[in-house]
Tab-separated table of C-alpha atoms and ligand atoms in Angstrom:
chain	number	residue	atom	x	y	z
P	1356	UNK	CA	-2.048	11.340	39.068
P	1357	UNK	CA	-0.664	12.768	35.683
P	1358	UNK	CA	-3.017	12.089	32.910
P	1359	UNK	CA	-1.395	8.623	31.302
P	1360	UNK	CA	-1.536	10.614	27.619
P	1361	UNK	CA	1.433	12.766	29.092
P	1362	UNK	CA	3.346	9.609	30.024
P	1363	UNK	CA	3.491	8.641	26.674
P	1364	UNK	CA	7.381	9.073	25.391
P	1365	UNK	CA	7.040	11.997	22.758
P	1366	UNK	CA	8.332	10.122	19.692
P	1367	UNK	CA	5.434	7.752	20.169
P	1368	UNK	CA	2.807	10.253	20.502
P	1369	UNK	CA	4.187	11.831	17.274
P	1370	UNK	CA	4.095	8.525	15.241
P	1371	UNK	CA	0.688	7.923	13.610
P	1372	UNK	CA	-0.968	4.870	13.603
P	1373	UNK	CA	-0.104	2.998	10.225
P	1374	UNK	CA	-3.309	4.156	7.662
P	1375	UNK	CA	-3.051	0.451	6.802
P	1376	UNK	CA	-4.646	-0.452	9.932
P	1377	UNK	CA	-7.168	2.226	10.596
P	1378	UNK	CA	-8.525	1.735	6.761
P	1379	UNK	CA	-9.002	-2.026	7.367
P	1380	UNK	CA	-11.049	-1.518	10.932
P	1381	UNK	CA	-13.357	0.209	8.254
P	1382	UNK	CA	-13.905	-3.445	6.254
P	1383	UNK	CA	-13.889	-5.117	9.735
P	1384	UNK	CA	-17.994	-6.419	9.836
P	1385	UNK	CA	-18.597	-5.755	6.398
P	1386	UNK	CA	-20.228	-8.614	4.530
P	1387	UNK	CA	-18.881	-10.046	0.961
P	1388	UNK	CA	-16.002	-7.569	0.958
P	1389	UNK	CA	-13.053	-8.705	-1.140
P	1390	UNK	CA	-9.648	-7.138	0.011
P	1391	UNK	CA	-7.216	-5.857	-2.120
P	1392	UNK	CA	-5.701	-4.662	1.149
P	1393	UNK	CA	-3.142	-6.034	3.480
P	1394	UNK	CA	0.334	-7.233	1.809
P	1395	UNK	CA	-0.054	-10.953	3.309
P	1396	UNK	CA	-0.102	-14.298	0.739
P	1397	UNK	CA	-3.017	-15.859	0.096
P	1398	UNK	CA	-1.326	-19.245	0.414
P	1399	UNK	CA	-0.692	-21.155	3.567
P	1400	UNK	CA	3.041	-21.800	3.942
P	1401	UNK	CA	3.539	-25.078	1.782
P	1402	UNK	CA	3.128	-28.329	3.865
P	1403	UNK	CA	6.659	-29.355	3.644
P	1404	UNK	CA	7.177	-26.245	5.327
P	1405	UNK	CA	4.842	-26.408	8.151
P	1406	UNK	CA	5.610	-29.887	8.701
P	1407	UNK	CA	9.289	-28.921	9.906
P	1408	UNK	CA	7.629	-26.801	12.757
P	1409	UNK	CA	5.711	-29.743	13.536
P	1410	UNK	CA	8.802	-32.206	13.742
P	1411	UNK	CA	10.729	-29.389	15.605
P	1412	UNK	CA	7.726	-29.653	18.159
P	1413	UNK	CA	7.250	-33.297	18.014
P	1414	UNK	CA	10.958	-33.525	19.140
P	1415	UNK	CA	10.967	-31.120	21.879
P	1416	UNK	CA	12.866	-28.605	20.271
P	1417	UNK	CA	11.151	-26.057	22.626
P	1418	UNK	CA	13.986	-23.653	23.308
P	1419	UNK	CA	16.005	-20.703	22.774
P	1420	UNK	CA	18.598	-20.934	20.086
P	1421	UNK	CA	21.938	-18.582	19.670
P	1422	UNK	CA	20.999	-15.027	20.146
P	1423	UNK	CA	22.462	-14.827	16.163
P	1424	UNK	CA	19.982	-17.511	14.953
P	1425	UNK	CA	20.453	-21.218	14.728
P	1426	UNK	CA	23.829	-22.209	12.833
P	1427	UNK	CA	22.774	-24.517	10.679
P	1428	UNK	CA	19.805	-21.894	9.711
P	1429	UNK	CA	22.973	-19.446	9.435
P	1430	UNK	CA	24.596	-21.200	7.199
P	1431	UNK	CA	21.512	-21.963	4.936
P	1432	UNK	CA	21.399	-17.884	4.733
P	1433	UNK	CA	24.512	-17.550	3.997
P	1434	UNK	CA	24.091	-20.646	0.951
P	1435	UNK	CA	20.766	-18.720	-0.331
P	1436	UNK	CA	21.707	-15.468	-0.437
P	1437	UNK	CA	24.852	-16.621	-2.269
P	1438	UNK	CA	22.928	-18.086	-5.059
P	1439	UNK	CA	20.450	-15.265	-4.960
P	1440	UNK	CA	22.259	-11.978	-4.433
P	1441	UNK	CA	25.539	-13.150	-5.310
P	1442	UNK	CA	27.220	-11.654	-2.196
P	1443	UNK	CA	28.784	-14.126	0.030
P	1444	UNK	CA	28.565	-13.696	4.026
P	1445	UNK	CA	30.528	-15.370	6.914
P	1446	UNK	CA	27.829	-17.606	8.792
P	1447	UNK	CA	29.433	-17.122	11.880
P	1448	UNK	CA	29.340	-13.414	12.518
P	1449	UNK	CA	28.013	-11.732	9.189
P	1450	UNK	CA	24.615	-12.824	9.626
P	1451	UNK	CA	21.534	-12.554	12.446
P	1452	UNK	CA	18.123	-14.234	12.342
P	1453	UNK	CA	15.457	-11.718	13.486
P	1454	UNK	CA	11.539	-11.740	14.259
P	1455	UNK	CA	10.854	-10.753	10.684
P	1456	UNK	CA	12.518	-7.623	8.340
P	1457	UNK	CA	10.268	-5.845	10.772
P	1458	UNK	CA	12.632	-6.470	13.456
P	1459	UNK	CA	15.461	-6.268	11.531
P	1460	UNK	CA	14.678	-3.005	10.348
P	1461	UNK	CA	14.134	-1.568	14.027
P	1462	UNK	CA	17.541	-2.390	14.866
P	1463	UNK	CA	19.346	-1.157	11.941
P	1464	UNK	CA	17.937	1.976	13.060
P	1465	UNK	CA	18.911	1.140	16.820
P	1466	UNK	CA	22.141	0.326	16.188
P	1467	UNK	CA	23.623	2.998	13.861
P	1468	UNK	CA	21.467	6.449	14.518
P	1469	UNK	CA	22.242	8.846	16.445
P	1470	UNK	CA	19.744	12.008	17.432
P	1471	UNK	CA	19.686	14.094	14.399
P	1472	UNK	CA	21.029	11.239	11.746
P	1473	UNK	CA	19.435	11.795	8.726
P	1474	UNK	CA	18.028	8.395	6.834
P	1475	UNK	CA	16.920	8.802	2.969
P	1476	UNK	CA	14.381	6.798	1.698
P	1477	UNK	CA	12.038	6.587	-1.037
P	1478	UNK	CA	8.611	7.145	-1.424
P	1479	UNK	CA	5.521	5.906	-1.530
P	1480	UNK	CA	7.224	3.313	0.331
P	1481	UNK	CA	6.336	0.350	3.508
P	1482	UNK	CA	4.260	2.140	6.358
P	1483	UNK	CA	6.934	1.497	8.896
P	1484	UNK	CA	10.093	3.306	7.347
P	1485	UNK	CA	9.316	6.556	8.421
P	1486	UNK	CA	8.198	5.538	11.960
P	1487	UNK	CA	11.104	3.205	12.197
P	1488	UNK	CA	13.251	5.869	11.910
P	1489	UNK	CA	11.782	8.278	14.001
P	1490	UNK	CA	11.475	5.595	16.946
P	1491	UNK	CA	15.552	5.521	16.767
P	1492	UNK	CA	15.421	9.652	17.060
P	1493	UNK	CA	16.497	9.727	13.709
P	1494	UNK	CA	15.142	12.272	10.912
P	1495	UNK	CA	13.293	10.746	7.826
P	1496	UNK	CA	14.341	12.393	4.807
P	1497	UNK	CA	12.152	11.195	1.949
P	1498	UNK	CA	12.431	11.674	-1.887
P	1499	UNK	CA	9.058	11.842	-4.061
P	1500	UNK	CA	9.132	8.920	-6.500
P	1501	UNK	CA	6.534	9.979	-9.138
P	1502	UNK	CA	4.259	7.813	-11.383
P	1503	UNK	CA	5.552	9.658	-14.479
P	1504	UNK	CA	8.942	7.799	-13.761
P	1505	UNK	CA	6.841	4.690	-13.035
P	1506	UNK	CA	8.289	5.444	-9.408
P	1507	UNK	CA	12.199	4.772	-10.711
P	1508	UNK	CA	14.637	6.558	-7.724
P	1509	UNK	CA	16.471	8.550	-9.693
P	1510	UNK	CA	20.329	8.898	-8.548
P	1511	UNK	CA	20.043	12.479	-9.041
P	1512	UNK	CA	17.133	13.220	-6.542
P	1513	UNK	CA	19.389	10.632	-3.934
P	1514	UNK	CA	22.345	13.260	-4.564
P	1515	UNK	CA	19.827	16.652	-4.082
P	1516	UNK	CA	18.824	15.091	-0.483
P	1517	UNK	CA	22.800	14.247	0.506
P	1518	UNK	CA	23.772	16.301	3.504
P	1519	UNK	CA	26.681	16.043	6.316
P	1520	UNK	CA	23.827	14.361	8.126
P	1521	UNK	CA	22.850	12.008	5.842
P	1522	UNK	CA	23.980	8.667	7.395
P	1523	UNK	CA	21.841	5.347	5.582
P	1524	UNK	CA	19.830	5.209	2.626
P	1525	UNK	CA	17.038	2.902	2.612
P	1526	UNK	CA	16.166	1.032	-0.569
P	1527	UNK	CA	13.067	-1.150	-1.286
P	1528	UNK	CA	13.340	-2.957	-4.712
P	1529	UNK	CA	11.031	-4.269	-5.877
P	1530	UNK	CA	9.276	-1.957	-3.964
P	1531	UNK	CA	5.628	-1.958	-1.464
P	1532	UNK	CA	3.699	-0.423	-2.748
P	1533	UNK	CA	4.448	0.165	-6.270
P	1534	UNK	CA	5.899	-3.071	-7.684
P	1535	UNK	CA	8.697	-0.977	-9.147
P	1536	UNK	CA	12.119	-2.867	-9.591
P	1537	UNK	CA	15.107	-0.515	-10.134
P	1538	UNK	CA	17.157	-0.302	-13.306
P	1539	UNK	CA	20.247	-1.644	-13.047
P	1540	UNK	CA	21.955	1.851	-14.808
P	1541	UNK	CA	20.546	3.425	-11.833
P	1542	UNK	CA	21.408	1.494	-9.027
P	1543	UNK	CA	24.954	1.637	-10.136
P	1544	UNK	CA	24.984	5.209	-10.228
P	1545	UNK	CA	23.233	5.063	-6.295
P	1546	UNK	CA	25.665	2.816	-5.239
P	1547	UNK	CA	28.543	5.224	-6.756
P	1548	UNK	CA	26.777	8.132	-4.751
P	1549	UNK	CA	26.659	5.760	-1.639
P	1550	UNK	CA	30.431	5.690	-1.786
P	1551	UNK	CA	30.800	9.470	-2.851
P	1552	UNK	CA	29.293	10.204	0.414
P	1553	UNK	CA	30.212	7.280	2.518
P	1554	UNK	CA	26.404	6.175	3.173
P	1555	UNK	CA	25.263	2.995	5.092
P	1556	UNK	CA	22.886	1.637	2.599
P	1557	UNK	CA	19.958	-0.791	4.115
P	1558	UNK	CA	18.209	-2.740	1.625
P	1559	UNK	CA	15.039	-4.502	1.688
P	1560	UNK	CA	15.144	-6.782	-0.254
P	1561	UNK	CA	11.808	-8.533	1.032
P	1562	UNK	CA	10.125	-9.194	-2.313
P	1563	UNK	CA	13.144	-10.091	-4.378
P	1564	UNK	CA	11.670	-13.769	-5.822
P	1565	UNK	CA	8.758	-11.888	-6.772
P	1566	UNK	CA	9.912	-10.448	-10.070
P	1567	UNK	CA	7.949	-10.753	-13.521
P	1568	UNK	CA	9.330	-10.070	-16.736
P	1569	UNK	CA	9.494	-11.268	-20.406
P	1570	UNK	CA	7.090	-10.581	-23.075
P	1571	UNK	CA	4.266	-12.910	-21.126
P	1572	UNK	CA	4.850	-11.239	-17.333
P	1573	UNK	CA	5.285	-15.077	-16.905
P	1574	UNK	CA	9.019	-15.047	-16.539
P	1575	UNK	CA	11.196	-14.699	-13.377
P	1576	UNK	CA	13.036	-12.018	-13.857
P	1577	UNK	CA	16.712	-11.066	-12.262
P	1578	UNK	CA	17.217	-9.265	-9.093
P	1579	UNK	CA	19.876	-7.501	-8.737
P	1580	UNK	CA	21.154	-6.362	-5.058
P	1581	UNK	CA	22.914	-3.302	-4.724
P	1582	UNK	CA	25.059	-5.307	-1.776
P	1583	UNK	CA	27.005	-6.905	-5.080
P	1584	UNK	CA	27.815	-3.863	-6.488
P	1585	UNK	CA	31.393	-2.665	-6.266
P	1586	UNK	CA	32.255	-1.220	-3.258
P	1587	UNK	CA	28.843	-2.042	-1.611
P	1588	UNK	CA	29.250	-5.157	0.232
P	1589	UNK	CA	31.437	-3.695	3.075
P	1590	UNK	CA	28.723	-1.038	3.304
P	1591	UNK	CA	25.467	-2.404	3.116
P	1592	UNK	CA	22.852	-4.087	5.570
P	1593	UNK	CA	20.875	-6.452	3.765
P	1594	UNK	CA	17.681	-7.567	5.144
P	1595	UNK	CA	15.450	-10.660	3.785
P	1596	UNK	CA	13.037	-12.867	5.311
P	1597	UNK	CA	10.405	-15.463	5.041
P	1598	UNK	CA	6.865	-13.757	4.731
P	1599	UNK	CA	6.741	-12.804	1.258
P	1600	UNK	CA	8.087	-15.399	-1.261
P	1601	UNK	CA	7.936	-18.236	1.298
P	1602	UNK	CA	3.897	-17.363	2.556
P	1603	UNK	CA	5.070	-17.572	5.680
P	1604	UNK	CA	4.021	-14.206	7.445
P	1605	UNK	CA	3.068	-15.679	10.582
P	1606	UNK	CA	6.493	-17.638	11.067
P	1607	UNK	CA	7.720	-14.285	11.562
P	1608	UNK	CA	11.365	-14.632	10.482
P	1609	UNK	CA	13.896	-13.090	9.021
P	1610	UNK	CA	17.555	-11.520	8.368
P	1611	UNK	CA	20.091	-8.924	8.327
P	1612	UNK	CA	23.030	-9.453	6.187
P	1613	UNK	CA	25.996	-7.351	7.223
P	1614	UNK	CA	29.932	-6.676	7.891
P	1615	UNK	CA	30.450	-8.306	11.329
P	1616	UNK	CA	31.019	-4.586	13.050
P	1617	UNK	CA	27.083	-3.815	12.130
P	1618	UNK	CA	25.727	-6.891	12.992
P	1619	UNK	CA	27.231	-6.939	16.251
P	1620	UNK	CA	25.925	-3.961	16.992
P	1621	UNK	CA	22.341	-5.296	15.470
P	1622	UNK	CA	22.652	-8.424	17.834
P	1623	UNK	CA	23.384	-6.303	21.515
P	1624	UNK	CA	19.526	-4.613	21.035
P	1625	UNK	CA	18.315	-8.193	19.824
P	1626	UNK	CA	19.799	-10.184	22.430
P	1627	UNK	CA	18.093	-7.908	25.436
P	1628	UNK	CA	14.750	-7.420	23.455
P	1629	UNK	CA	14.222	-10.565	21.844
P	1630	UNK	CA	16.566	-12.959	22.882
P	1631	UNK	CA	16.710	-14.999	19.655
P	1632	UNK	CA	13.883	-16.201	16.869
P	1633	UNK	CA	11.132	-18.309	17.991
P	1634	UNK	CA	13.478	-22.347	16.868
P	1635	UNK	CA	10.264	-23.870	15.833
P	1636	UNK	CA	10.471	-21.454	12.985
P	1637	UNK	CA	14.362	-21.483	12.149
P	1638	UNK	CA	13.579	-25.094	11.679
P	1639	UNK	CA	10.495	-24.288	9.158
P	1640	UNK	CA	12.822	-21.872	7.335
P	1641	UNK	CA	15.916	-24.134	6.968
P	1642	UNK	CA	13.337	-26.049	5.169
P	1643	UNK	CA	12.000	-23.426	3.033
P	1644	UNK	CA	15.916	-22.434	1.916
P	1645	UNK	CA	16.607	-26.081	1.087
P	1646	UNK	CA	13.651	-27.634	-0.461
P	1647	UNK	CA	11.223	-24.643	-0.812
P	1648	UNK	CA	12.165	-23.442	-4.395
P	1649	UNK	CA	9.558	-25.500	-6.246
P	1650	UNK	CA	6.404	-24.190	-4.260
P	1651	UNK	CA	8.049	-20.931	-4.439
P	1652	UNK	CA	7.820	-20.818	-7.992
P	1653	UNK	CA	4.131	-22.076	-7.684
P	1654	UNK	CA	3.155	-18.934	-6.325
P	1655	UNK	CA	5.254	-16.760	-8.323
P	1656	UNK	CA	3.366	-18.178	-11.482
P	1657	UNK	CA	0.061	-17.838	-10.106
P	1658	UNK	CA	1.066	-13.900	-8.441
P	1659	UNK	CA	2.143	-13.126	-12.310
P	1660	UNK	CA	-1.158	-14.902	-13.992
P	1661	UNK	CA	-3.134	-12.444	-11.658
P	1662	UNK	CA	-1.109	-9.424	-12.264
P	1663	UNK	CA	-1.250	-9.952	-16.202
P	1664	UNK	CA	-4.838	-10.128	-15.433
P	1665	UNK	CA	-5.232	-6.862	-13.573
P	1666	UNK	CA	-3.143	-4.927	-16.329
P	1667	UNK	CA	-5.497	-6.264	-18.565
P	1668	UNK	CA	-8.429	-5.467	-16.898
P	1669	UNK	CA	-7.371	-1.540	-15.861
P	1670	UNK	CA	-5.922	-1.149	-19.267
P	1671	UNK	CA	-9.799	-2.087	-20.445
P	1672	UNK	CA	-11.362	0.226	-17.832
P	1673	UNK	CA	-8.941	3.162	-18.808
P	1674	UNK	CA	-7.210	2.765	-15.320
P	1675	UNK	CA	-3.509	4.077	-16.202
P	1676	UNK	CA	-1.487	1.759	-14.431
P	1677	UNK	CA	2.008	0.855	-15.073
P	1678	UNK	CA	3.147	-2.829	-15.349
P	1679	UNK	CA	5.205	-3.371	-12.196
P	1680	UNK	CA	8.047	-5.620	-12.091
P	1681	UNK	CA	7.783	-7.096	-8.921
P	1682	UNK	CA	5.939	-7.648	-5.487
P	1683	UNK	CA	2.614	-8.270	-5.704
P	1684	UNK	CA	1.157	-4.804	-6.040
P	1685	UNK	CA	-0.819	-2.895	-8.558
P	1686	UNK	CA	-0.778	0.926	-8.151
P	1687	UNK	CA	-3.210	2.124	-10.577
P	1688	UNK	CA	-3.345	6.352	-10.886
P	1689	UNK	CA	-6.925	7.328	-9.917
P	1690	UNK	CA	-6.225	11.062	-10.560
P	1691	UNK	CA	-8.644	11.431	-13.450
P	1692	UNK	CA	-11.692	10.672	-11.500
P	1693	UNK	CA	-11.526	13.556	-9.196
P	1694	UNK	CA	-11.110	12.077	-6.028
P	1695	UNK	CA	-8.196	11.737	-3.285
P	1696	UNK	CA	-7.275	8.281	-2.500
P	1697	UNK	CA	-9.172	8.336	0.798
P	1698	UNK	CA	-12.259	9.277	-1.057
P	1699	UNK	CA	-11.283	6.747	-3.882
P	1700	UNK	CA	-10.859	3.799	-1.948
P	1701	UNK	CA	-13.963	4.627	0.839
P	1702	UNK	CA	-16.397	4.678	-2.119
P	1703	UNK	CA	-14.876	1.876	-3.583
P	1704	UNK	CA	-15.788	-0.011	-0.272
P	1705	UNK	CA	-18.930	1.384	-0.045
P	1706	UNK	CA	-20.708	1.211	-3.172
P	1707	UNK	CA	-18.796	-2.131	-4.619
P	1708	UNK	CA	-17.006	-3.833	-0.892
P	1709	UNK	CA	-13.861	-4.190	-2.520
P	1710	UNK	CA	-11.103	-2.846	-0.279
P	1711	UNK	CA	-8.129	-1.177	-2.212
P	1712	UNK	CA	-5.582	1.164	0.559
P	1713	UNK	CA	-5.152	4.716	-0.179
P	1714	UNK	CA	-2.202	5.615	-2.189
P	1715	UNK	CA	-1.338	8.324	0.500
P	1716	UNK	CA	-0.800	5.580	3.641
P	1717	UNK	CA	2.485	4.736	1.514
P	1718	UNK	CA	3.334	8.777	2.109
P	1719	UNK	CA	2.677	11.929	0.052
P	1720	UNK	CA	4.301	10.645	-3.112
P	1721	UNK	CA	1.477	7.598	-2.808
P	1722	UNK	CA	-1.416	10.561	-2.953
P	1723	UNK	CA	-3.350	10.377	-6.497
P	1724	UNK	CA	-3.014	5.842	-6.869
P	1725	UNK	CA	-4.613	3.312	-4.966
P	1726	UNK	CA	-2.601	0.137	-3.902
P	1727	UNK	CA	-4.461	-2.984	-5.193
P	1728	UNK	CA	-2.932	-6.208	-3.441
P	1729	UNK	CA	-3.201	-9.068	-5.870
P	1730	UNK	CA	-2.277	-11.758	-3.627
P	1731	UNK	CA	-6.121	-13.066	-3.995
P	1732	UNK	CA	-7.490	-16.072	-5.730
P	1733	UNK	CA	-7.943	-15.524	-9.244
P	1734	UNK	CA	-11.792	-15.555	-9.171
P	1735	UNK	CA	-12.336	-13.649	-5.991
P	1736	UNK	CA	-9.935	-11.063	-7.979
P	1737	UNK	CA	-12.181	-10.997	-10.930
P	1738	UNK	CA	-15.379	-10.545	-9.131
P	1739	UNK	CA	-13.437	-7.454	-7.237
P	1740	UNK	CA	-12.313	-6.070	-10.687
P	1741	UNK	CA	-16.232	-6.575	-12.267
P	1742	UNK	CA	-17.041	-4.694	-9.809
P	1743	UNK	CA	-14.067	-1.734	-9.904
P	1744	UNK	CA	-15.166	-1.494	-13.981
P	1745	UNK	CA	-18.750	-0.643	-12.333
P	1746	UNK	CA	-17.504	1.757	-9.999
P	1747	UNK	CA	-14.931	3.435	-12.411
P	1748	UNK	CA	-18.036	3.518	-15.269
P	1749	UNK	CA	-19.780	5.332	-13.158
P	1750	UNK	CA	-17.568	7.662	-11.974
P	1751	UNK	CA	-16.217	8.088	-15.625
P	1752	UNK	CA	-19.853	8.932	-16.447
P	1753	UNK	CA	-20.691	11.627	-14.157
M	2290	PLP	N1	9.435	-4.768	4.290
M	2290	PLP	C1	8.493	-4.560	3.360
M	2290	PLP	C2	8.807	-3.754	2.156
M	2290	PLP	C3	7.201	-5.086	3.537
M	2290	PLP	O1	6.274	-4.883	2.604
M	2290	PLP	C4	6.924	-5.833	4.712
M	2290	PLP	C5	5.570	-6.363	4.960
M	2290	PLP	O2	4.609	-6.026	4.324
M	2290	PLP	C6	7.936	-6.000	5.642
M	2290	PLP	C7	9.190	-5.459	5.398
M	2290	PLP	C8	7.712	-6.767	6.928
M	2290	PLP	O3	8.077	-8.075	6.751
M	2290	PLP	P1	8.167	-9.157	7.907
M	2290	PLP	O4	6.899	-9.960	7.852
M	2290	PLP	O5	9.366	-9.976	7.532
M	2290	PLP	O6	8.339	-8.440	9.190
């Protein structure tokens, strides 16, 4: 018998395991370590919430739905994003309810790449772009965001990476890991480029309730999707879901937003892998759309009361760290202390059990910061900062 390793299809054995995952096997058996790590709420998904999937159960609603997603759930989508994004979608065959952005990302990539089909993204960016890509024998073409530009995209570097390959551009505002939210002047000059060059744009749009602005961090601020930009609807897949502002990870649901041709195309690969989203779910997320806005905004006060505290806090220590807009991320720049990331963060674990993920899982343009998750109670996050000011004082004094 062949060895199984040579089995393995060759764009798997190329992909590396996400750095997310092998760091937090590290923190696995550690005692009194507080984790700054993995991008999941703290909160449990609100009652009202949970108590949907309950009814759904109690009633016996035990099977599949439409491969597309639940109509009624549909047409909640289509109502939400509406309000939200200001682009308006035909419930019927413009939108497709998927097992999380995850999924929905997958078969973008499925559906419209070819061998060879270039896809430009931005980094440091979410740990499963690049493999995503690759998976759907595409080529990742990735632009450096850099902390001087407190990780903006700049329109320009999107036009240096256009090629006659180039086929999507994948956007992540406000943005894993950074927390940076695009300005509007320069999402209206990517959208003019997407048009220039007749680019698919995907858009994850994952984190877009999370947004902080006004003079206290307190305020919501406005999101702005690139899919209601002139000329953009007809040429944009936008994806959404349930994990982030809902705290409802484990639901696993979410969307793809899209001219009927592409999410026809998204549906064929979802209807023969997954068949349709789990109902008991769609029911739990109908909720969330309708009545969900008030513990929303709960936990988008209590994510900006935390990151006002961890500004404060670095900005104390002498941790540079830009004030992002969005998500809920800090990327502070470690680069004074000497150290990579890896070494940064395995120290920090170490000598002080706080986990933090190294800036360069998020790709090259991550190397140099640290990605501090703040979606942690407030007093579990200021033990873990007491003890970052020890670890940075010492470093600072050596
Ligand atoms: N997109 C981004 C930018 C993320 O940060 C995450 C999760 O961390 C996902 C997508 C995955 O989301 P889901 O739980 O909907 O699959």
């Amino acid at each position: 018998m062949k060895p199984l390793q040579n089995r393995i299809a060759d764009v798997v054995k190329n992909v590396p395991r996400s750095g997310i995952r092998d760091f937090f096997e590290l923190v696995q058996g550690r005692d009194d370590v507080i984790s700054l790590g993995v991008g999941e709420p703290d909160f449990s998904a609100p009652w009202h919430i949970r108590e949907a999937a309950i009814y759904s159960l109690e009633k016996g609603q035990t099977s599949y739905t439409s491969n597309l997603g639940l109509m009624s759930l549909r047409e909640c989508i289509v109502d939400y994003v509406r309000d939200q994004f200001a682009v308006s979608y035909d419930a019927g065959t413009e939108v497709l309810v998927t097992v999380g952005v995850s999924e929905a990302l997958d078969l973008v990539c499925r559906a419209l790449l070819n061998p060879g089909d270039e896809v430009i993204y931005h980094e440091p960016c979410y740990v499963s772009y690049n493999p995503s890509i690759a998976m759907a024998h595409g080529v990742a073409v990735s632009i450096q965001t850099r902390v001087e530009d407190d990780f903006e995209l700049k329109a320009a570097d999107v036009e240096a990476a256009i090629t006659e390959k180039s086929k999507i551009l994948l956007l992540n505002f406000p943005t894993n890991p950074t927390g940076a939210v695009e300005p509007l002047s320069e999402l209206e000059k990517i959208a003019e480029l997407a048009v220039k060059h007749d680019l698919i744009v995907v858009t994850d749009e994952i984190y877009s309730e999370l947004m902080y602005s006004g003079d206290s961090g307190m305020e919501r601020g406005k999101h702005v999707s690139i899919a209601s930009l002139p000329g953009m609807r007809e040429r944009t897949v936008l994806l959404h879901g349930f994990s982030k502002a809902f705290a409802m990870t484990g639901f696993r649901l979410g969307y793809a937003c899209a001219p009927s041709v592409l999410t026809e195309a998204m549906m064929k690969i979802h209807q023969y892998s997954m068949l349709c989203a789990p109902i008991m779910s769609q029911m739990a997320a109908i909720e969330a759309l309708k009545n969900g806005a008030n513990e929303m905004e709960k936990m988008r006060r209590a994510y900006a009361q935390r990151r006002n505290l961890m500004l404060k806090r670095f900005g104390e220590m002498g941790v540079p760290c830009f004030a992002p807009g969005g998500a809920f991320y800090m990327f502070p720049d470690i680069r004074k202390f000497g150290l990579t990331s890896q070494e940064f963060s395995l120290r920090l674990l170490e000598e002080e059990n706080v986990a933090v993920v190294p800036g360069n899982a998020f790709g090259e343009a991550g190397e140099g910061c640290v990605r501090a998750c703040y979606a942690t109670a407030y007093d579990q996050l200021e033990i873990a900062l007491d003890r970052i000011e020890a670890f940075v004082g010492r470093l600072q004094a050596n």
